[in-house]
CSV table of C-alpha atoms in Angstrom, one decimal:
chain,number,residue,atom,x,y,z
Z,1,UNK,CA,0.0,0.0,0.0
Z,2,UNK,CA,1.3,3.5,-0.9
Z,3,UNK,CA,0.8,6.2,1.8
Z,4,UNK,CA,0.3,9.8,0.7
Z,5,UNK,CA,1.9,12.2,3.1
Z,6,UNK,CA,0.3,15.3,4.5
Z,7,UNK,CA,2.1,18.6,4.4
Z,8,UNK,CA,2.9,18.2,8.1
Z,9,UNK,CA,4.4,14.8,7.5
Z,10,UNK,CA,6.5,16.1,4.6
Z,11,UNK,CA,7.7,19.1,6.7
Z,12,UNK,CA,8.8,16.6,9.4
Z,13,UNK,CA,10.6,14.4,6.9
Z,14,UNK,CA,12.4,17.6,5.6
Z,15,UNK,CA,13.7,18.2,9.2
Z,16,UNK,CA,14.9,14.6,9.3
Z,17,UNK,CA,16.5,15.1,5.8
Z,18,UNK,CA,18.3,18.2,7.1
Z,19,UNK,CA,19.9,16.1,9.9
Z,20,UNK,CA,21.0,13.6,7.3
Z,21,UNK,CA,22.3,16.3,5.0
Z,22,UNK,CA,24.4,17.8,7.7
Z,23,UNK,CA,26.1,14.5,8.3
Z,24,UNK,CA,27.0,14.3,4.6
Z,25,UNK,CA,28.2,17.9,4.6
Z,26,UNK,CA,30.6,17.1,7.5
Z,27,UNK,CA,31.8,13.9,5.8
Z,28,UNK,CA,33.3,15.9,3.0
Z,29,UNK,CA,36.1,17.0,5.3
Z,30,UNK,CA,36.2,13.9,7.5
Z,31,UNK,CA,36.9,11.3,4.8
Z,32,UNK,CA,40.6,11.2,3.9
Z,33,UNK,CA,43.4,8.7,3.4
Z,34,UNK,CA,44.3,6.8,6.5
Z,35,UNK,CA,40.9,6.6,8.2
Z,36,UNK,CA,38.7,3.5,8.1
Z,37,UNK,CA,35.0,3.0,7.2
Z,38,UNK,CA,34.6,2.0,10.9
Z,39,UNK,CA,35.7,5.6,11.7
Z,40,UNK,CA,33.0,6.8,9.4
Z,41,UNK,CA,30.5,4.5,11.1
Z,42,UNK,CA,31.3,5.9,14.6
Z,43,UNK,CA,31.3,9.5,13.3
Z,44,UNK,CA,27.9,9.2,11.6
Z,45,UNK,CA,26.3,7.4,14.5
Z,46,UNK,CA,27.4,10.0,17.0
Z,47,UNK,CA,26.5,13.0,14.7
Z,48,UNK,CA,23.0,11.7,14.0
Z,49,UNK,CA,22.3,11.2,17.7
Z,50,UNK,CA,23.8,14.6,18.6
Z,51,UNK,CA,21.2,16.2,16.3
Z,52,UNK,CA,18.4,14.3,18.1
Z,53,UNK,CA,18.0,11.6,15.5
Z,54,UNK,CA,18.2,7.8,15.5
Z,55,UNK,CA,20.3,5.9,13.0
Z,56,UNK,CA,17.4,4.0,11.5
Z,57,UNK,CA,19.3,1.3,9.6
Z,58,UNK,CA,20.4,-0.3,12.9
Z,59,UNK,CA,18.2,-3.3,13.4
Z,60,UNK,CA,16.4,-2.9,10.0
Z,61,UNK,CA,15.9,-6.5,8.7
Z,62,UNK,CA,18.8,-7.5,10.9
Z,63,UNK,CA,21.3,-5.0,9.7
Z,64,UNK,CA,23.7,-4.0,12.5
Z,65,UNK,CA,25.2,-0.6,11.5
Z,66,UNK,CA,24.3,3.0,11.2
Z,67,UNK,CA,25.9,3.2,7.7
Z,68,UNK,CA,26.5,1.1,4.6
Z,69,UNK,CA,30.0,1.9,3.5
Z,70,UNK,CA,30.6,0.4,0.1
Z,71,UNK,CA,34.1,0.7,-1.4
Z,72,UNK,CA,35.2,0.6,-5.0
Z,73,UNK,CA,33.6,-2.4,-6.7
Z,74,UNK,CA,31.1,-2.8,-3.8
Z,75,UNK,CA,27.7,-1.7,-5.2
Z,76,UNK,CA,25.8,-1.4,-1.9
Z,77,UNK,CA,25.4,-2.7,1.7
Z,78,UNK,CA,29.1,-2.8,2.5
Z,79,UNK,CA,29.8,-3.3,6.2
Z,80,UNK,CA,31.8,-0.6,7.9
Z,81,UNK,CA,35.2,-2.2,8.9
Z,82,UNK,CA,38.7,-1.4,10.0
Z,83,UNK,CA,40.3,-1.6,6.5
Z,84,UNK,CA,42.4,1.6,6.0
Z,85,UNK,CA,41.1,3.8,3.1
Z,86,UNK,CA,43.8,4.8,0.6
Z,87,UNK,CA,44.2,7.6,-1.9
Z,88,UNK,CA,41.9,7.2,-4.8
Z,89,UNK,CA,39.3,4.9,-3.2
Z,90,UNK,CA,35.7,5.5,-4.0
Z,91,UNK,CA,33.4,5.1,-1.0
Z,92,UNK,CA,29.6,5.3,-0.9
Z,93,UNK,CA,28.1,6.2,2.5
Z,94,UNK,CA,24.4,5.4,2.8
Z,95,UNK,CA,22.3,6.1,5.9
Z,96,UNK,CA,18.8,6.6,7.1
Z,97,UNK,CA,17.6,9.0,9.9
Z,98,UNK,CA,14.6,8.7,12.1
Z,99,UNK,CA,13.8,12.1,13.6
Z,100,UNK,CA,10.8,11.8,15.9
Z,101,UNK,CA,9.3,9.2,13.6
Z,102,UNK,CA,10.0,11.0,10.3
Z,103,UNK,CA,12.3,9.1,8.0
Z,104,UNK,CA,14.9,10.2,5.4
Z,105,UNK,CA,17.4,8.3,3.3
Z,106,UNK,CA,20.4,9.4,1.3
Z,107,UNK,CA,23.6,7.9,-0.1
Z,108,UNK,CA,26.6,10.0,-1.3
Z,109,UNK,CA,29.8,9.1,-3.0
Z,110,UNK,CA,33.2,10.4,-1.9
Z,111,UNK,CA,36.7,10.0,-3.3
Z,112,UNK,CA,39.4,9.4,-0.7
Z,113,UNK,CA,42.2,11.9,-1.4
Z,114,UNK,CA,42.6,12.7,-5.1
Z,115,UNK,CA,40.4,11.4,-7.9
Z,116,UNK,CA,41.5,10.3,-11.3
Z,117,UNK,CA,39.8,11.8,-14.4
Z,118,UNK,CA,38.1,8.5,-14.9
Z,119,UNK,CA,36.7,8.4,-11.4
Z,120,UNK,CA,35.6,12.0,-11.6
Z,121,UNK,CA,33.6,11.3,-14.8
Z,122,UNK,CA,31.9,8.3,-13.2
Z,123,UNK,CA,30.9,10.4,-10.2
Z,124,UNK,CA,29.7,13.3,-12.4
Z,125,UNK,CA,27.6,10.9,-14.6
Z,126,UNK,CA,26.0,9.2,-11.6
Z,127,UNK,CA,25.1,12.5,-10.0
Z,128,UNK,CA,23.7,13.8,-13.2
Z,129,UNK,CA,21.6,10.6,-13.6
Z,130,UNK,CA,20.1,11.2,-10.1
Z,131,UNK,CA,19.0,14.7,-11.0
Z,132,UNK,CA,17.7,13.6,-14.4
Z,133,UNK,CA,15.5,11.1,-12.5
Z,134,UNK,CA,14.4,13.7,-10.0
Z,135,UNK,CA,13.3,16.0,-12.9
Z,136,UNK,CA,10.8,13.3,-13.9
Z,137,UNK,CA,9.3,13.0,-10.4
Z,138,UNK,CA,6.3,15.1,-11.3
Z,139,UNK,CA,2.6,14.7,-10.4
Z,140,UNK,CA,1.0,12.8,-13.3
Z,141,UNK,CA,4.3,11.3,-14.6
Z,142,UNK,CA,4.9,7.5,-14.2
Z,143,UNK,CA,7.5,5.5,-12.4
Z,144,UNK,CA,8.9,4.4,-15.8
Z,145,UNK,CA,9.6,8.0,-16.8
Z,146,UNK,CA,12.1,8.2,-13.9
Z,147,UNK,CA,13.9,5.0,-14.8
Z,148,UNK,CA,13.9,5.7,-18.5
Z,149,UNK,CA,15.6,9.1,-18.0
Z,150,UNK,CA,18.3,7.6,-15.9
Z,151,UNK,CA,18.9,4.5,-18.0
Z,152,UNK,CA,19.1,6.3,-21.4
Z,153,UNK,CA,21.5,8.9,-20.0
Z,154,UNK,CA,23.8,6.4,-18.2
Z,155,UNK,CA,24.0,3.9,-21.0
Z,156,UNK,CA,24.5,6.7,-23.5
Z,157,UNK,CA,27.6,7.5,-21.4
Z,158,UNK,CA,28.9,4.0,-21.7
Z,159,UNK,CA,28.1,2.8,-18.2
Z,160,UNK,CA,25.8,0.1,-16.7
Z,161,UNK,CA,22.8,0.8,-14.4
Z,162,UNK,CA,22.3,-1.7,-11.6
Z,163,UNK,CA,18.9,-3.6,-11.9
Z,164,UNK,CA,18.9,-5.6,-8.6
Z,165,UNK,CA,18.7,-2.6,-6.2
Z,166,UNK,CA,16.2,0.2,-6.8
Z,167,UNK,CA,14.6,3.2,-5.1
Z,168,UNK,CA,11.5,2.9,-3.0
Z,169,UNK,CA,8.8,4.7,-1.1
Z,170,UNK,CA,9.7,5.8,2.4
Z,171,UNK,CA,7.9,6.6,5.6
Z,172,UNK,CA,6.7,5.6,8.1
Z,173,UNK,CA,9.3,2.8,7.7
Z,174,UNK,CA,12.5,2.8,5.6
Z,175,UNK,CA,11.2,0.7,2.7
Z,176,UNK,CA,7.6,1.2,1.4
Z,177,UNK,CA,5.8,0.9,-1.9
Z,178,UNK,CA,6.2,1.9,-4.6
Z,179,UNK,CA,9.3,0.3,-6.1
Z,180,UNK,CA,11.4,2.9,-8.2
Z,181,UNK,CA,13.7,1.2,-10.7
Z,182,UNK,CA,16.4,3.1,-12.4
Z,183,UNK,CA,15.6,1.6,-15.8
Z,184,UNK,CA,12.4,1.3,-17.7
Z,185,UNK,CA,10.1,2.5,-20.4
Z,186,UNK,CA,8.5,6.0,-20.5
Z,187,UNK,CA,4.8,6.3,-19.8
Z,188,UNK,CA,4.8,2.9,-18.0
Z,189,UNK,CA,4.2,2.0,-14.4
Z,190,UNK,CA,2.5,3.6,-11.5
Z,191,UNK,CA,1.3,7.2,-11.9
Z,192,UNK,CA,2.9,9.6,-9.4
Z,193,UNK,CA,0.6,11.5,-7.1
Z,194,UNK,CA,0.9,14.5,-4.8
Z,195,UNK,CA,2.0,13.4,-1.4
Z,196,UNK,CA,4.1,10.4,-2.4
Z,197,UNK,CA,7.7,10.4,-0.9
Z,198,UNK,CA,10.2,8.2,-2.7
Z,199,UNK,CA,13.9,7.7,-3.0
Z,200,UNK,CA,15.8,7.8,-6.3
Z,201,UNK,CA,19.2,6.2,-5.9
Z,202,UNK,CA,20.9,5.1,-9.2
Z,203,UNK,CA,23.9,2.8,-8.8
Z,204,UNK,CA,26.2,3.1,-11.9
Z,205,UNK,CA,28.9,0.7,-12.8
Z,206,UNK,CA,31.9,1.2,-15.1
Z,207,UNK,CA,31.2,-2.1,-16.8
Z,208,UNK,CA,28.3,-4.6,-16.6
Z,209,UNK,CA,25.3,-3.8,-14.5
Z,210,UNK,CA,25.3,-7.3,-13.2
Z,211,UNK,CA,26.2,-8.1,-9.6
Z,212,UNK,CA,27.3,-10.8,-7.3
Z,213,UNK,CA,26.8,-11.2,-3.5
Z,214,UNK,CA,29.4,-11.6,-0.8
Z,215,UNK,CA,29.2,-14.5,1.6
Z,216,UNK,CA,27.8,-12.2,4.3
Z,217,UNK,CA,24.5,-12.1,2.5
Z,218,UNK,CA,24.4,-8.3,2.4
Z,219,UNK,CA,27.2,-6.8,0.3
Z,220,UNK,CA,26.7,-6.7,-3.4
Z,221,UNK,CA,29.6,-6.0,-5.8
Z,222,UNK,CA,30.1,-5.7,-9.5
Z,223,UNK,CA,30.4,-9.0,-11.4
Z,224,UNK,CA,33.4,-7.8,-13.4
Z,225,UNK,CA,35.3,-6.0,-10.6
Z,226,UNK,CA,34.6,-2.5,-12.1
Z,227,UNK,CA,33.9,0.5,-10.0
Z,228,UNK,CA,30.4,1.3,-8.8
Z,229,UNK,CA,29.1,4.8,-7.8
Z,230,UNK,CA,25.8,5.9,-6.2
Z,231,UNK,CA,23.9,9.1,-5.2
Z,232,UNK,CA,20.6,9.1,-3.5
Z,233,UNK,CA,18.0,11.6,-2.4
Z,234,UNK,CA,14.6,11.4,-0.7
Z,235,UNK,CA,12.0,13.3,-2.7
Z,236,UNK,CA,8.5,14.5,-2.1
Z,237,UNK,CA,6.1,14.6,-5.0
Z,238,UNK,CA,4.3,18.0,-4.8
Z,239,UNK,CA,2.1,20.0,-7.1
Z,240,UNK,CA,5.0,22.5,-7.4
Z,241,UNK,CA,7.4,19.8,-8.6
Z,242,UNK,CA,9.8,17.4,-6.9
Z,243,UNK,CA,11.0,18.6,-3.4
Z,244,UNK,CA,14.4,17.2,-2.4
Z,245,UNK,CA,14.1,16.5,1.4
Z,246,UNK,CA,17.8,15.6,1.8
Z,247,UNK,CA,19.3,18.5,-0.2
Z,248,UNK,CA,22.8,19.4,1.0
Z,249,UNK,CA,22.8,22.9,-0.4
Z,250,UNK,CA,25.7,24.6,-2.1
Z,251,UNK,CA,28.8,22.5,-2.6
Z,252,UNK,CA,27.0,19.1,-3.0
């Protein structure tokens, strides 16, 4: 069942999104060579709680951490760990915040130290794909319009769009209907209505879109060992257009 949010609920989710966005803003300076993804986990957990929120991923379907920290060829759901990050690593930090019952969800990609031109291009294309999807999140459009905009752009740039992990509705729990694929056909699928709140979170690979799972049952990585990048926002569907609830402001 898809829940349509009231203006009050959207306002509260925006406050949750601001807590989350502040964490991502502070991660820009925190992430550097020599730290570990476990350091990121501790930093994020403490900062969310300091702002009055709860790291909502802890305990969700048995997950144990405040963050997913996916490195290089890891697509998503990488466990935070004590492996030292080195110059040129690509790390995706995904988190959810519960602020007084209001949910938000956002993943951002960071390069550790200096990026190569190839890595910068992958990150630029992935972020552009996210915003092309958001542009389609309009009242009266269909889910397929979002996926089609992302897929055609990404594949036109020579990359692969992950099929196995997709966006979703959010609130009052982390994962709600509808499913929001990052591929598809225009004018197909569920029609978007005012009051829906969804995530759009394309995962873009340098090679094949296909994935394989680690033995831990959580972490997915590229089948061919290529890099994977991801950006994600939580978006409210409003009559004025898409409203990004996890916007980081200038510099993002």
